[in-house]
Amino acid sequence: MLAKNIYIICQEISSDEKYGLISQIKRCSVSIPSNIAEGSGRNSSKEFNHFLAIALGSAFELQTQLILVKELNLLTEDKVNALLNEVSEIQKNDLLIQK
């Protein structure tokens, strides 16, 4: 759901950022569920945890980029905060699973 919300909200950001920040944000948002899915298909918990770690890294990268979007006033604070809350939930869940 986060990746879908990111794609929808990125339509509101100026096309000047199309190949910069928007592209990076979209890649991060897709990387999170993709790595979780790939890890869940692996044969061991060690491999699964490895892919969760990658997903978690992407979540922190996305969080940083969304904060930048907010600081640059590319989106409203309310819209960015809603996305940041989604990212935060993913980070909490990934951290719990890895322990």
CSV table of N, CA, C and O in Angstrom, one decimal:
chain,number,residue,atom,x,y,z
A,1,MET,N,0.8,-1.2,0.0
A,1,MET,CA,0.0,0.0,0.0
A,1,MET,C,0.9,1.3,0.0
A,1,MET,O,0.5,2.2,-0.6
A,2,LEU,N,2.0,1.2,0.7
A,2,LEU,CA,2.9,2.4,0.7
A,2,LEU,C,3.4,2.8,-0.7
A,2,LEU,O,3.3,3.9,-1.1
A,3,ALA,N,3.8,1.8,-1.4
A,3,ALA,CA,4.3,2.0,-2.8
A,3,ALA,C,3.2,2.7,-3.6
A,3,ALA,O,3.5,3.6,-4.4
A,4,LYS,N,2.0,2.2,-3.5
A,4,LYS,CA,0.9,2.7,-4.3
A,4,LYS,C,0.7,4.2,-3.9
A,4,LYS,O,0.5,5.1,-4.7
A,5,ASN,N,0.6,4.4,-2.6
A,5,ASN,CA,0.4,5.8,-2.1
A,5,ASN,C,1.6,6.7,-2.6
A,5,ASN,O,1.3,7.9,-2.9
A,6,ILE,N,2.8,6.2,-2.6
A,6,ILE,CA,3.9,7.0,-3.1
A,6,ILE,C,3.7,7.4,-4.5
A,6,ILE,O,3.9,8.6,-4.9
A,7,TYR,N,3.3,6.4,-5.3
A,7,TYR,CA,3.1,6.7,-6.8
A,7,TYR,C,2.0,7.7,-7.0
A,7,TYR,O,2.1,8.6,-7.8
A,8,ILE,N,1.0,7.6,-6.2
A,8,ILE,CA,-0.2,8.6,-6.3
A,8,ILE,C,0.3,10.0,-5.9
A,8,ILE,O,0.0,10.9,-6.7
A,9,ILE,N,1.0,10.1,-4.8
A,9,ILE,CA,1.3,11.4,-4.3
A,9,ILE,C,2.4,12.0,-5.1
A,9,ILE,O,2.5,13.3,-5.2
A,10,CYS,N,3.3,11.2,-5.8
A,10,CYS,CA,4.4,11.8,-6.6
A,10,CYS,C,3.8,12.5,-7.8
A,10,CYS,O,4.5,13.4,-8.4
A,11,GLN,N,2.6,12.2,-8.2
A,11,GLN,CA,2.0,13.0,-9.3
A,11,GLN,C,1.8,14.4,-9.0
A,11,GLN,O,1.6,15.3,-9.9
A,12,GLU,N,1.8,14.8,-7.7
A,12,GLU,CA,1.6,16.1,-7.3
A,12,GLU,C,2.9,16.9,-7.2
A,12,GLU,O,2.9,18.2,-7.1
A,13,ILE,N,4.0,16.3,-7.3
A,13,ILE,CA,5.3,16.9,-7.3
A,13,ILE,C,5.7,17.4,-8.7
A,13,ILE,O,5.4,16.7,-9.7
A,14,SER,N,6.3,18.6,-8.7
A,14,SER,CA,6.6,19.2,-10.0
A,14,SER,C,7.4,18.2,-10.9
A,14,SER,O,8.3,17.5,-10.4
A,15,SER,N,7.1,18.3,-12.2
A,15,SER,CA,7.8,17.4,-13.1
A,15,SER,C,9.3,17.7,-13.2
A,15,SER,O,10.1,16.9,-13.7
A,16,ASP,N,9.7,18.8,-12.7
A,16,ASP,CA,11.2,19.2,-12.7
A,16,ASP,C,12.0,18.1,-11.9
A,16,ASP,O,13.1,17.9,-12.1
A,17,GLU,N,11.3,17.5,-10.9
A,17,GLU,CA,11.9,16.5,-10.1
A,17,GLU,C,11.8,15.1,-10.6
A,17,GLU,O,12.1,14.1,-10.0
A,18,LYS,N,11.2,14.9,-11.8
A,18,LYS,CA,10.9,13.6,-12.4
A,18,LYS,C,12.0,12.6,-12.4
A,18,LYS,O,11.9,11.5,-12.0
A,19,TYR,N,13.2,13.1,-12.8
A,19,TYR,CA,14.3,12.2,-12.9
A,19,TYR,C,15.3,12.3,-11.7
A,19,TYR,O,16.3,11.6,-11.6
A,20,GLY,N,14.9,13.1,-10.7
A,20,GLY,CA,15.7,13.2,-9.5
A,20,GLY,C,15.0,12.6,-8.3
A,20,GLY,O,15.0,11.3,-8.2
A,21,LEU,N,14.5,13.4,-7.5
A,21,LEU,CA,13.9,12.9,-6.2
A,21,LEU,C,12.7,12.0,-6.4
A,21,LEU,O,12.6,11.0,-5.7
A,22,ILE,N,11.8,12.3,-7.4
A,22,ILE,CA,10.6,11.4,-7.6
A,22,ILE,C,11.1,10.0,-8.0
A,22,ILE,O,10.6,9.0,-7.5
A,23,SER,N,12.0,9.9,-8.9
A,23,SER,CA,12.5,8.6,-9.3
A,23,SER,C,13.1,7.8,-8.2
A,23,SER,O,12.8,6.6,-8.0
A,24,GLN,N,13.9,8.5,-7.3
A,24,GLN,CA,14.5,7.8,-6.2
A,24,GLN,C,13.5,7.4,-5.2
A,24,GLN,O,13.5,6.3,-4.6
A,25,ILE,N,12.5,8.2,-4.9
A,25,ILE,CA,11.4,7.9,-4.0
A,25,ILE,C,10.6,6.7,-4.4
A,25,ILE,O,10.3,5.8,-3.7
A,26,LYS,N,10.3,6.7,-5.7
A,26,LYS,CA,9.5,5.5,-6.3
A,26,LYS,C,10.3,4.2,-6.2
A,26,LYS,O,9.8,3.2,-5.8
A,27,ARG,N,11.6,4.3,-6.5
A,27,ARG,CA,12.5,3.1,-6.4
A,27,ARG,C,12.5,2.6,-5.0
A,27,ARG,O,12.4,1.3,-4.8
A,28,CYS,N,12.7,3.4,-4.0
A,28,CYS,CA,12.8,3.0,-2.6
A,28,CYS,C,11.4,2.4,-2.2
A,28,CYS,O,11.4,1.3,-1.5
A,29,SER,N,10.3,3.0,-2.6
A,29,SER,CA,9.0,2.5,-2.2
A,29,SER,C,8.7,1.1,-2.7
A,29,SER,O,8.1,0.3,-2.1
A,30,VAL,N,9.2,0.8,-3.9
A,30,VAL,CA,9.0,-0.5,-4.5
A,30,VAL,C,10.0,-1.5,-4.0
A,30,VAL,O,9.7,-2.7,-3.9
A,31,SER,N,11.2,-1.0,-3.6
A,31,SER,CA,12.2,-1.9,-3.1
A,31,SER,C,11.8,-2.6,-1.8
A,31,SER,O,12.1,-3.7,-1.5
A,32,ILE,N,11.0,-1.8,-1.0
A,32,ILE,CA,10.7,-2.4,0.4
A,32,ILE,C,9.8,-3.6,0.2
A,32,ILE,O,10.3,-4.7,0.7
A,33,PRO,N,8.7,-3.6,-0.4
A,33,PRO,CA,7.9,-4.8,-0.5
A,33,PRO,C,8.5,-5.9,-1.4
A,33,PRO,O,8.4,-7.1,-1.2
A,34,SER,N,9.3,-5.5,-2.4
A,34,SER,CA,10.0,-6.4,-3.3
A,34,SER,C,11.0,-7.3,-2.5
A,34,SER,O,11.1,-8.5,-2.7
A,35,ASN,N,11.8,-6.6,-1.6
A,35,ASN,CA,12.8,-7.4,-0.9
A,35,ASN,C,12.1,-8.2,0.2
A,35,ASN,O,12.6,-9.3,0.5
A,36,ILE,N,11.0,-7.8,0.8
A,36,ILE,CA,10.3,-8.6,1.7
A,36,ILE,C,9.7,-9.8,1.0
A,36,ILE,O,9.8,-11.0,1.5
A,37,ALA,N,9.2,-9.6,-0.2
A,37,ALA,CA,8.6,-10.8,-0.9
A,37,ALA,C,9.7,-11.7,-1.3
A,37,ALA,O,9.6,-13.0,-1.2
A,38,GLU,N,10.8,-11.2,-1.8
A,38,GLU,CA,11.9,-12.1,-2.2
A,38,GLU,C,12.5,-12.9,-1.0
A,38,GLU,O,12.7,-14.1,-1.1
A,39,GLY,N,12.6,-12.2,0.1
A,39,GLY,CA,13.1,-12.9,1.3
A,39,GLY,C,12.2,-14.0,1.8
A,39,GLY,O,12.6,-15.0,2.2
A,40,SER,N,10.9,-13.7,1.7
A,40,SER,CA,9.9,-14.7,2.2
A,40,SER,C,10.0,-16.0,1.3
A,40,SER,O,9.6,-17.0,1.8
A,41,GLY,N,10.5,-15.9,0.1
A,41,GLY,CA,10.6,-17.0,-0.8
A,41,GLY,C,11.9,-17.8,-0.6
A,41,GLY,O,12.1,-18.8,-1.3
A,42,ARG,N,12.7,-17.3,0.2
A,42,ARG,CA,14.0,-18.0,0.4
A,42,ARG,C,13.9,-19.2,1.4
A,42,ARG,O,12.9,-19.4,2.0
A,43,ASN,N,14.9,-20.0,1.4
A,43,ASN,CA,14.8,-21.3,2.1
A,43,ASN,C,15.3,-21.2,3.6
A,43,ASN,O,15.2,-22.2,4.3
A,44,SER,N,15.8,-20.1,4.0
A,44,SER,CA,16.2,-20.1,5.4
A,44,SER,C,15.9,-18.7,6.1
A,44,SER,O,15.7,-17.7,5.4
A,45,SER,N,15.8,-18.8,7.4
A,45,SER,CA,15.5,-17.5,8.1
A,45,SER,C,16.7,-16.5,8.0
A,45,SER,O,16.5,-15.3,8.0
A,46,LYS,N,17.9,-17.1,7.8
A,46,LYS,CA,19.1,-16.2,7.6
A,46,LYS,C,18.9,-15.4,6.3
A,46,LYS,O,19.2,-14.2,6.3
A,47,GLU,N,18.5,-16.1,5.3
A,47,GLU,CA,18.3,-15.3,4.0
A,47,GLU,C,17.2,-14.4,4.1
A,47,GLU,O,17.2,-13.3,3.6
A,48,PHE,N,16.1,-14.8,4.7
A,48,PHE,CA,14.9,-13.9,4.9
A,48,PHE,C,15.3,-12.7,5.7
A,48,PHE,O,15.0,-11.6,5.3
A,49,ASN,N,16.1,-12.8,6.7
A,49,ASN,CA,16.5,-11.7,7.5
A,49,ASN,C,17.4,-10.7,6.7
A,49,ASN,O,17.4,-9.5,6.9
A,50,HIS,N,18.2,-11.3,5.8
A,50,HIS,CA,19.1,-10.5,4.9
A,50,HIS,C,18.2,-9.6,4.1
A,50,HIS,O,18.5,-8.4,4.0
A,51,PHE,N,17.2,-10.1,3.5
A,51,PHE,CA,16.3,-9.3,2.6
A,51,PHE,C,15.5,-8.3,3.4
A,51,PHE,O,15.2,-7.2,3.0
A,52,LEU,N,15.1,-8.7,4.7
A,52,LEU,CA,14.4,-7.8,5.5
A,52,LEU,C,15.4,-6.6,5.9
A,52,LEU,O,14.9,-5.4,5.9
A,53,ALA,N,16.6,-6.9,6.0
A,53,ALA,CA,17.6,-5.8,6.3
A,53,ALA,C,17.7,-4.8,5.1
A,53,ALA,O,17.8,-3.6,5.3
A,54,ILE,N,17.7,-5.4,3.9
A,54,ILE,CA,17.7,-4.5,2.8
A,54,ILE,C,16.4,-3.7,2.7
A,54,ILE,O,16.5,-2.5,2.4
A,55,ALA,N,15.3,-4.3,3.0
A,55,ALA,CA,14.0,-3.6,3.0
A,55,ALA,C,14.0,-2.5,4.0
A,55,ALA,O,13.5,-1.4,3.8
A,56,LEU,N,14.5,-2.8,5.2
A,56,LEU,CA,14.6,-1.8,6.2
A,56,LEU,C,15.5,-0.6,5.8
A,56,LEU,O,15.2,0.5,6.1
A,57,GLY,N,16.6,-0.9,5.2
A,57,GLY,CA,17.5,0.1,4.7
A,57,GLY,C,16.8,1.0,3.7
A,57,GLY,O,16.9,2.3,3.7
A,58,SER,N,16.0,0.4,2.8
A,58,SER,CA,15.2,1.2,1.8
A,58,SER,C,14.2,2.1,2.5
A,58,SER,O,13.9,3.2,2.1
A,59,ALA,N,13.6,1.5,3.6
A,59,ALA,CA,12.6,2.3,4.4
A,59,ALA,C,13.2,3.5,5.0
A,59,ALA,O,12.6,4.6,5.0
A,60,PHE,N,14.4,3.4,5.5
A,60,PHE,CA,15.1,4.6,6.1
A,60,PHE,C,15.5,5.5,5.0
A,60,PHE,O,15.5,6.8,5.2
A,61,GLU,N,15.9,5.0,3.9
A,61,GLU,CA,16.3,5.9,2.7
A,61,GLU,C,15.0,6.7,2.3
A,61,GLU,O,15.1,7.9,2.1
A,62,LEU,N,13.9,6.0,2.2
A,62,LEU,CA,12.6,6.7,1.8
A,62,LEU,C,12.2,7.7,2.8
A,62,LEU,O,11.8,8.8,2.5
A,63,GLN,N,12.4,7.4,4.1
A,63,GLN,CA,12.1,8.4,5.2
A,63,GLN,C,12.9,9.6,5.0
A,63,GLN,O,12.4,10.7,5.1
A,64,THR,N,14.2,9.5,4.7
A,64,THR,CA,15.1,10.6,4.5
A,64,THR,C,14.6,11.5,3.3
A,64,THR,O,14.5,12.7,3.4
A,65,GLN,N,14.2,10.8,2.2
A,65,GLN,CA,13.8,11.5,1.0
A,65,GLN,C,12.5,12.2,1.3
A,65,GLN,O,12.3,13.4,0.8
A,66,LEU,N,11.6,11.6,2.0
A,66,LEU,CA,10.3,12.3,2.3
A,66,LEU,C,10.5,13.5,3.2
A,66,LEU,O,9.8,14.5,3.1
A,67,ILE,N,11.4,13.4,4.1
A,67,ILE,CA,11.7,14.6,5.0
A,67,ILE,C,12.2,15.7,4.1
A,67,ILE,O,11.9,16.9,4.3
A,68,LEU,N,13.1,15.4,3.1
A,68,LEU,CA,13.6,16.4,2.2
A,68,LEU,C,12.4,17.0,1.4
A,68,LEU,O,12.4,18.2,1.2
A,69,VAL,N,11.5,16.2,0.9
A,69,VAL,CA,10.3,16.7,0.2
A,69,VAL,C,9.5,17.7,1.1
A,69,VAL,O,9.1,18.7,0.6
A,70,LYS,N,9.4,17.3,2.3
A,70,LYS,CA,8.7,18.3,3.2
A,70,LYS,C,9.5,19.6,3.4
A,70,LYS,O,8.9,20.6,3.4
A,71,GLU,N,10.8,19.5,3.6
A,71,GLU,CA,11.6,20.7,3.9
A,71,GLU,C,11.7,21.6,2.6
A,71,GLU,O,11.8,22.8,2.8
A,72,LEU,N,11.5,21.0,1.5
A,72,LEU,CA,11.5,21.7,0.2
A,72,LEU,C,10.1,22.2,-0.2
A,72,LEU,O,10.0,22.9,-1.2
A,73,ASN,N,9.2,21.9,0.7
A,73,ASN,CA,7.8,22.3,0.4
A,73,ASN,C,7.3,21.8,-1.0
A,73,ASN,O,6.5,22.5,-1.6
A,74,LEU,N,7.7,20.6,-1.3
A,74,LEU,CA,7.2,20.0,-2.6
A,74,LEU,C,5.8,19.4,-2.4
A,74,LEU,O,5.1,19.2,-3.4
A,75,LEU,N,5.5,19.0,-1.2
A,75,LEU,CA,4.1,18.5,-0.8
A,75,LEU,C,3.7,19.1,0.5
A,75,LEU,O,4.6,19.6,1.2
A,76,THR,N,2.5,19.0,0.8
A,76,THR,CA,2.0,19.6,2.1
A,76,THR,C,2.6,18.7,3.2
A,76,THR,O,2.8,17.5,3.0
A,77,GLU,N,2.7,19.3,4.3
A,77,GLU,CA,3.2,18.6,5.5
A,77,GLU,C,2.3,17.5,5.9
A,77,GLU,O,2.8,16.4,6.3
A,78,ASP,N,1.0,17.7,5.8
A,78,ASP,CA,0.1,16.6,6.2
A,78,ASP,C,0.2,15.4,5.3
A,78,ASP,O,0.2,14.3,5.8
A,79,LYS,N,0.4,15.6,4.0
A,79,LYS,CA,0.6,14.5,3.1
A,79,LYS,C,1.9,13.7,3.3
A,79,LYS,O,1.9,12.5,3.3
A,80,VAL,N,2.9,14.5,3.5
A,80,VAL,CA,4.2,13.8,3.8
A,80,VAL,C,4.2,13.1,5.2
A,80,VAL,O,4.7,12.0,5.3
A,81,ASN,N,3.6,13.7,6.2
A,81,ASN,CA,3.5,13.0,7.5
A,81,ASN,C,2.7,11.7,7.4
A,81,ASN,O,3.0,10.8,8.1
A,82,ALA,N,1.7,11.7,6.6
A,82,ALA,CA,0.9,10.5,6.4
A,82,ALA,C,1.8,9.4,5.8
A,82,ALA,O,1.7,8.2,6.3
A,83,LEU,N,2.6,9.7,4.9
A,83,LEU,CA,3.5,8.7,4.3
A,83,LEU,C,4.6,8.3,5.3
A,83,LEU,O,5.0,7.2,5.4
A,84,LEU,N,5.1,9.3,6.0
A,84,LEU,CA,6.1,9.0,7.0
A,84,LEU,C,5.6,8.0,8.1
A,84,LEU,O,6.3,7.2,8.6
A,85,ASN,N,4.3,8.2,8.4
A,85,ASN,CA,3.7,7.3,9.4
A,85,ASN,C,3.7,5.8,8.8
A,85,ASN,O,3.9,4.9,9.6
A,86,GLU,N,3.4,5.7,7.6
A,86,GLU,CA,3.4,4.4,6.9
A,86,GLU,C,4.8,3.8,7.0
A,86,GLU,O,5.0,2.6,7.3
A,87,VAL,N,5.8,4.6,6.6
A,87,VAL,CA,7.2,4.2,6.6
A,87,VAL,C,7.6,3.7,8.1
A,87,VAL,O,8.2,2.7,8.2
A,88,SER,N,7.2,4.5,9.0
A,88,SER,CA,7.5,4.2,10.4
A,88,SER,C,6.9,2.8,10.9
A,88,SER,O,7.6,2.1,11.5
A,89,GLU,N,5.7,2.5,10.4
A,89,GLU,CA,5.1,1.2,10.8
A,89,GLU,C,5.9,0.1,10.1
A,89,GLU,O,6.1,-1.0,10.8
A,90,ILE,N,6.3,0.3,8.9
A,90,ILE,CA,7.2,-0.8,8.2
A,90,ILE,C,8.5,-0.9,9.0
A,90,ILE,O,8.9,-2.1,9.2
A,91,GLN,N,9.1,0.2,9.4
A,91,GLN,CA,10.4,0.1,10.1
A,91,GLN,C,10.2,-0.7,11.4
A,91,GLN,O,11.0,-1.5,11.7
A,92,LYS,N,9.1,-0.4,12.1
A,92,LYS,CA,8.9,-1.1,13.4
A,92,LYS,C,8.7,-2.6,13.2
A,92,LYS,O,9.3,-3.4,13.9
A,93,ASN,N,7.9,-2.9,12.2
A,93,ASN,CA,7.6,-4.3,11.9
A,93,ASN,C,8.9,-5.1,11.4
A,93,ASN,O,9.1,-6.2,11.9
A,94,ASP,N,9.7,-4.4,10.6
A,94,ASP,CA,10.9,-5.1,10.1
A,94,ASP,C,11.9,-5.3,11.3
A,94,ASP,O,12.6,-6.3,11.4
A,95,LEU,N,12.0,-4.3,12.2
A,95,LEU,CA,12.9,-4.4,13.3
A,95,LEU,C,12.5,-5.5,14.2
A,95,LEU,O,13.3,-6.3,14.8
A,96,LEU,N,11.2,-5.7,14.4
A,96,LEU,CA,10.6,-6.7,15.3
A,96,LEU,C,10.9,-8.1,14.7
A,96,LEU,O,11.2,-9.0,15.4
A,97,ILE,N,10.7,-8.2,13.4
A,97,ILE,CA,10.9,-9.5,12.8
A,97,ILE,C,12.3,-10.0,12.8
A,97,ILE,O,12.6,-11.1,13.0
A,98,GLN,N,13.3,-9.0,12.7
A,98,GLN,CA,14.7,-9.4,12.6
A,98,GLN,C,15.2,-9.8,14.0
A,98,GLN,O,16.3,-10.5,14.0
A,99,LYS,N,14.6,-9.5,15.1
A,99,LYS,CA,15.1,-9.8,16.4
A,99,LYS,C,14.9,-11.3,16.7
A,99,LYS,O,14.2,-12.0,16.3
